[in-house]
Amino acid sequence: MTGKTHVGIGVISAVALSQYKMVELSLGGLLVCAIASLLPDIDHPKALLNKYILPIKNKAVKTTIYFTLGVFFLLLNFFYLNLKYVETIGIFFVLTGFSSHRNGITHSLTGLLCFGGTFGYAARIYGFKEYIVPFL
């Protein structure tokens, strides 16, 4: 699937769920849903999100950048923050760097649990709990 297809299916799902009062339909909720729907492809060098993150679209650059981001978050958390969700983000970036597309961590239940758990934890801490369901 392309990035546009991921976003389309995510937003349509949120709109459909809003009919059953499972999701409160708002511009912020739809934006969160659209961004979250792109996360399963983040392990592919040519994914839509990586268009803005990676300067060169190949596997070696993807691995290097995500591994470096992961180590940065882990060190930042270890020396300054000591927050579980920052540690989870760091670990997930490292795993994403070495993950292969479709067989990797982001295209699995593990990816959903990692992304959703981290977002949910941060959302509860910072007071934007209404975006947890649209994110999922």
PDB file of C-alpha atoms in Angstrom:
ATOM      1  CA  MET A   1       0.000   0.000   0.000  1.00  0.00           C
ATOM      2  CA  THR A   2       1.071   3.569  -0.552  1.00  0.00           C
ATOM      3  CA  GLY A   3       1.142   6.264   2.123  1.00  0.00           C
ATOM      4  CA  LYS A   4      -2.032   7.794   0.686  1.00  0.00           C
ATOM      5  CA  THR A   5      -3.813   4.448   1.003  1.00  0.00           C
ATOM      6  CA  HIS A   6      -2.693   4.058   4.625  1.00  0.00           C
ATOM      7  CA  VAL A   7      -3.976   7.546   5.461  1.00  0.00           C
ATOM      8  CA  GLY A   8      -7.237   7.016   3.565  1.00  0.00           C
ATOM      9  CA  ILE A   9      -8.037   3.741   5.316  1.00  0.00           C
ATOM     10  CA  GLY A  10      -7.087   5.182   8.714  1.00  0.00           C
ATOM     11  CA  VAL A  11      -9.241   8.282   8.327  1.00  0.00           C
ATOM     12  CA  ILE A  12     -12.190   6.338   6.893  1.00  0.00           C
ATOM     13  CA  SER A  13     -11.948   3.930   9.835  1.00  0.00           C
ATOM     14  CA  ALA A  14     -12.033   6.831  12.298  1.00  0.00           C
ATOM     15  CA  VAL A  15     -15.049   8.350  10.546  1.00  0.00           C
ATOM     16  CA  ALA A  16     -16.832   4.977  10.570  1.00  0.00           C
ATOM     17  CA  LEU A  17     -16.075   4.429  14.263  1.00  0.00           C
ATOM     18  CA  SER A  18     -17.317   7.929  15.081  1.00  0.00           C
ATOM     19  CA  GLN A  19     -20.790   6.822  13.972  1.00  0.00           C
ATOM     20  CA  TYR A  20     -20.770   4.336  16.865  1.00  0.00           C
ATOM     21  CA  LYS A  21     -19.415   6.910  19.344  1.00  0.00           C
ATOM     22  CA  MET A  22     -16.123   4.979  19.683  1.00  0.00           C
ATOM     23  CA  VAL A  23     -14.127   7.928  18.333  1.00  0.00           C
ATOM     24  CA  GLU A  24     -14.904  11.597  18.789  1.00  0.00           C
ATOM     25  CA  LEU A  25     -14.580  13.130  15.346  1.00  0.00           C
ATOM     26  CA  SER A  26     -12.379  16.234  15.455  1.00  0.00           C
ATOM     27  CA  LEU A  27      -9.720  17.789  13.275  1.00  0.00           C
ATOM     28  CA  GLY A  28      -7.037  16.894  15.838  1.00  0.00           C
ATOM     29  CA  GLY A  29      -8.278  13.308  16.041  1.00  0.00           C
ATOM     30  CA  LEU A  30      -8.243  12.932  12.263  1.00  0.00           C
ATOM     31  CA  LEU A  31      -4.730  14.398  12.075  1.00  0.00           C
ATOM     32  CA  VAL A  32      -3.477  12.009  14.770  1.00  0.00           C
ATOM     33  CA  CYS A  33      -5.192   9.142  12.942  1.00  0.00           C
ATOM     34  CA  ALA A  34      -3.601  10.115   9.615  1.00  0.00           C
ATOM     35  CA  ILE A  35      -0.086  10.296  11.087  1.00  0.00           C
ATOM     36  CA  ALA A  36      -0.518   7.070  13.050  1.00  0.00           C
ATOM     37  CA  SER A  37      -1.693   5.244   9.940  1.00  0.00           C
ATOM     38  CA  LEU A  38       1.682   5.966   8.317  1.00  0.00           C
ATOM     39  CA  LEU A  39       3.696   4.387  11.151  1.00  0.00           C
ATOM     40  CA  PRO A  40       3.490   0.732   9.973  1.00  0.00           C
ATOM     41  CA  ASP A  41       5.571   1.678   6.916  1.00  0.00           C
ATOM     42  CA  ILE A  42       8.223   3.635   8.811  1.00  0.00           C
ATOM     43  CA  ASP A  43      10.617   0.696   8.448  1.00  0.00           C
ATOM     44  CA  HIS A  44      10.644   1.107   4.643  1.00  0.00           C
ATOM     45  CA  PRO A  45      13.245   3.609   3.346  1.00  0.00           C
ATOM     46  CA  LYS A  46      10.849   5.024   0.731  1.00  0.00           C
ATOM     47  CA  ALA A  47       7.810   5.376   3.027  1.00  0.00           C
ATOM     48  CA  LEU A  48       5.915   8.669   3.079  1.00  0.00           C
ATOM     49  CA  LEU A  49       7.158   9.664   6.559  1.00  0.00           C
ATOM     50  CA  ASN A  50      10.728   8.793   5.600  1.00  0.00           C
ATOM     51  CA  LYS A  51      10.433  11.196   2.693  1.00  0.00           C
ATOM     52  CA  TYR A  52      10.809  13.922   5.323  1.00  0.00           C
ATOM     53  CA  ILE A  53      13.142  12.093   7.737  1.00  0.00           C
ATOM     54  CA  LEU A  54      15.752  10.414   5.540  1.00  0.00           C
ATOM     55  CA  PRO A  55      18.061  12.499   3.333  1.00  0.00           C
ATOM     56  CA  ILE A  56      18.868   9.460   1.147  1.00  0.00           C
ATOM     57  CA  LYS A  57      16.306   6.701   0.611  1.00  0.00           C
ATOM     58  CA  ASN A  58      18.192   3.450   1.114  1.00  0.00           C
ATOM     59  CA  LYS A  59      18.398   0.759   3.775  1.00  0.00           C
ATOM     60  CA  ALA A  60      21.853   1.707   5.121  1.00  0.00           C
ATOM     61  CA  VAL A  61      20.843   5.335   5.713  1.00  0.00           C
ATOM     62  CA  LYS A  62      17.544   4.240   7.275  1.00  0.00           C
ATOM     63  CA  THR A  63      19.352   1.865   9.634  1.00  0.00           C
ATOM     64  CA  THR A  64      21.951   4.477  10.606  1.00  0.00           C
ATOM     65  CA  ILE A  65      19.486   7.302  11.238  1.00  0.00           C
ATOM     66  CA  TYR A  66      16.963   5.240  13.213  1.00  0.00           C
ATOM     67  CA  PHE A  67      19.687   3.534  15.225  1.00  0.00           C
ATOM     68  CA  THR A  68      21.230   6.941  16.044  1.00  0.00           C
ATOM     69  CA  LEU A  69      17.831   8.383  16.997  1.00  0.00           C
ATOM     70  CA  GLY A  70      17.200   5.375  19.232  1.00  0.00           C
ATOM     71  CA  VAL A  71      20.536   5.700  20.997  1.00  0.00           C
ATOM     72  CA  PHE A  72      19.921   9.456  21.398  1.00  0.00           C
ATOM     73  CA  PHE A  73      16.549   8.867  23.086  1.00  0.00           C
ATOM     74  CA  LEU A  74      18.001   6.109  25.293  1.00  0.00           C
ATOM     75  CA  LEU A  75      20.898   8.310  26.433  1.00  0.00           C
ATOM     76  CA  LEU A  76      18.641  11.333  26.921  1.00  0.00           C
ATOM     77  CA  ASN A  77      16.358   9.222  29.053  1.00  0.00           C
ATOM     78  CA  PHE A  78      19.195   7.595  30.999  1.00  0.00           C
ATOM     79  CA  PHE A  79      21.006  10.828  31.878  1.00  0.00           C
ATOM     80  CA  TYR A  80      18.187  13.389  32.118  1.00  0.00           C
ATOM     81  CA  LEU A  81      14.556  12.307  31.863  1.00  0.00           C
ATOM     82  CA  ASN A  82      14.034   8.819  33.339  1.00  0.00           C
ATOM     83  CA  LEU A  83      10.613   8.378  31.675  1.00  0.00           C
ATOM     84  CA  LYS A  84       9.454   4.927  30.543  1.00  0.00           C
ATOM     85  CA  TYR A  85       7.848   6.136  27.317  1.00  0.00           C
ATOM     86  CA  VAL A  86      11.057   7.908  26.199  1.00  0.00           C
ATOM     87  CA  GLU A  87      12.958   4.680  26.815  1.00  0.00           C
ATOM     88  CA  THR A  88      10.331   2.795  24.794  1.00  0.00           C
ATOM     89  CA  ILE A  89      10.669   5.279  21.921  1.00  0.00           C
ATOM     90  CA  GLY A  90      14.445   4.796  21.944  1.00  0.00           C
ATOM     91  CA  ILE A  91      14.185   1.016  21.889  1.00  0.00           C
ATOM     92  CA  PHE A  92      11.578   1.159  19.145  1.00  0.00           C
ATOM     93  CA  PHE A  93      13.767   3.427  16.971  1.00  0.00           C
ATOM     94  CA  VAL A  94      16.688   1.005  17.344  1.00  0.00           C
ATOM     95  CA  LEU A  95      14.462  -1.946  16.410  1.00  0.00           C
ATOM     96  CA  THR A  96      12.958  -0.008  13.481  1.00  0.00           C
ATOM     97  CA  GLY A  97      16.435   0.709  12.165  1.00  0.00           C
ATOM     98  CA  PHE A  98      17.225  -2.980  11.892  1.00  0.00           C
ATOM     99  CA  SER A  99      13.698  -4.089  10.973  1.00  0.00           C
ATOM    100  CA  SER A 100      12.837  -5.264   7.471  1.00  0.00           C
ATOM    101  CA  HIS A 101       9.666  -4.121   5.765  1.00  0.00           C
ATOM    102  CA  ARG A 102       6.553  -6.289   6.278  1.00  0.00           C
ATOM    103  CA  ASN A 103       8.498  -8.908   8.253  1.00  0.00           C
ATOM    104  CA  GLY A 104       9.678  -6.422  10.821  1.00  0.00           C
ATOM    105  CA  ILE A 105       8.342  -5.062  14.058  1.00  0.00           C
ATOM    106  CA  THR A 106       6.129  -2.285  12.665  1.00  0.00           C
ATOM    107  CA  HIS A 107       3.899  -4.598  10.581  1.00  0.00           C
ATOM    108  CA  SER A 108       2.863  -6.710  13.541  1.00  0.00           C
ATOM    109  CA  LEU A 109       0.846  -6.764  16.706  1.00  0.00           C
ATOM    110  CA  THR A 110       4.092  -5.902  18.502  1.00  0.00           C
ATOM    111  CA  GLY A 111       4.313  -2.659  16.535  1.00  0.00           C
ATOM    112  CA  LEU A 112       0.724  -1.774  17.371  1.00  0.00           C
ATOM    113  CA  LEU A 113       1.338  -2.465  21.055  1.00  0.00           C
ATOM    114  CA  CYS A 114       4.606  -0.499  21.124  1.00  0.00           C
ATOM    115  CA  PHE A 115       3.256   2.508  19.220  1.00  0.00           C
ATOM    116  CA  GLY A 116      -0.116   2.449  20.989  1.00  0.00           C
ATOM    117  CA  GLY A 117       1.296   1.859  24.459  1.00  0.00           C
ATOM    118  CA  THR A 118       3.868   4.610  24.133  1.00  0.00           C
ATOM    119  CA  PHE A 119       1.370   7.077  22.706  1.00  0.00           C
ATOM    120  CA  GLY A 120      -1.257   6.141  25.296  1.00  0.00           C
ATOM    121  CA  TYR A 121       1.172   6.569  28.180  1.00  0.00           C
ATOM    122  CA  ALA A 122       2.337   9.977  26.917  1.00  0.00           C
ATOM    123  CA  ALA A 123      -1.258  11.029  26.188  1.00  0.00           C
ATOM    124  CA  ARG A 124      -2.315  10.278  29.765  1.00  0.00           C
ATOM    125  CA  ILE A 125       0.650  12.163  31.220  1.00  0.00           C
ATOM    126  CA  TYR A 126       0.226  15.261  29.036  1.00  0.00           C
ATOM    127  CA  GLY A 127      -3.576  15.379  29.034  1.00  0.00           C
ATOM    128  CA  PHE A 128      -4.605  14.489  25.506  1.00  0.00           C
ATOM    129  CA  LYS A 129      -6.338  11.184  26.254  1.00  0.00           C
ATOM    130  CA  GLU A 130      -9.047  11.860  23.657  1.00  0.00           C
ATOM    131  CA  TYR A 131      -6.506  11.065  20.908  1.00  0.00           C
ATOM    132  CA  ILE A 132      -5.624   7.542  22.072  1.00  0.00           C
ATOM    133  CA  VAL A 133      -8.443   5.761  20.196  1.00  0.00           C
ATOM    134  CA  PRO A 134      -7.926   7.749  16.943  1.00  0.00           C
ATOM    135  CA  PHE A 135      -4.218   6.898  17.173  1.00  0.00           C
ATOM    136  CA  LEU A 136      -4.960   3.196  17.476  1.00  0.00           C
TER     137      LEU A 136
END
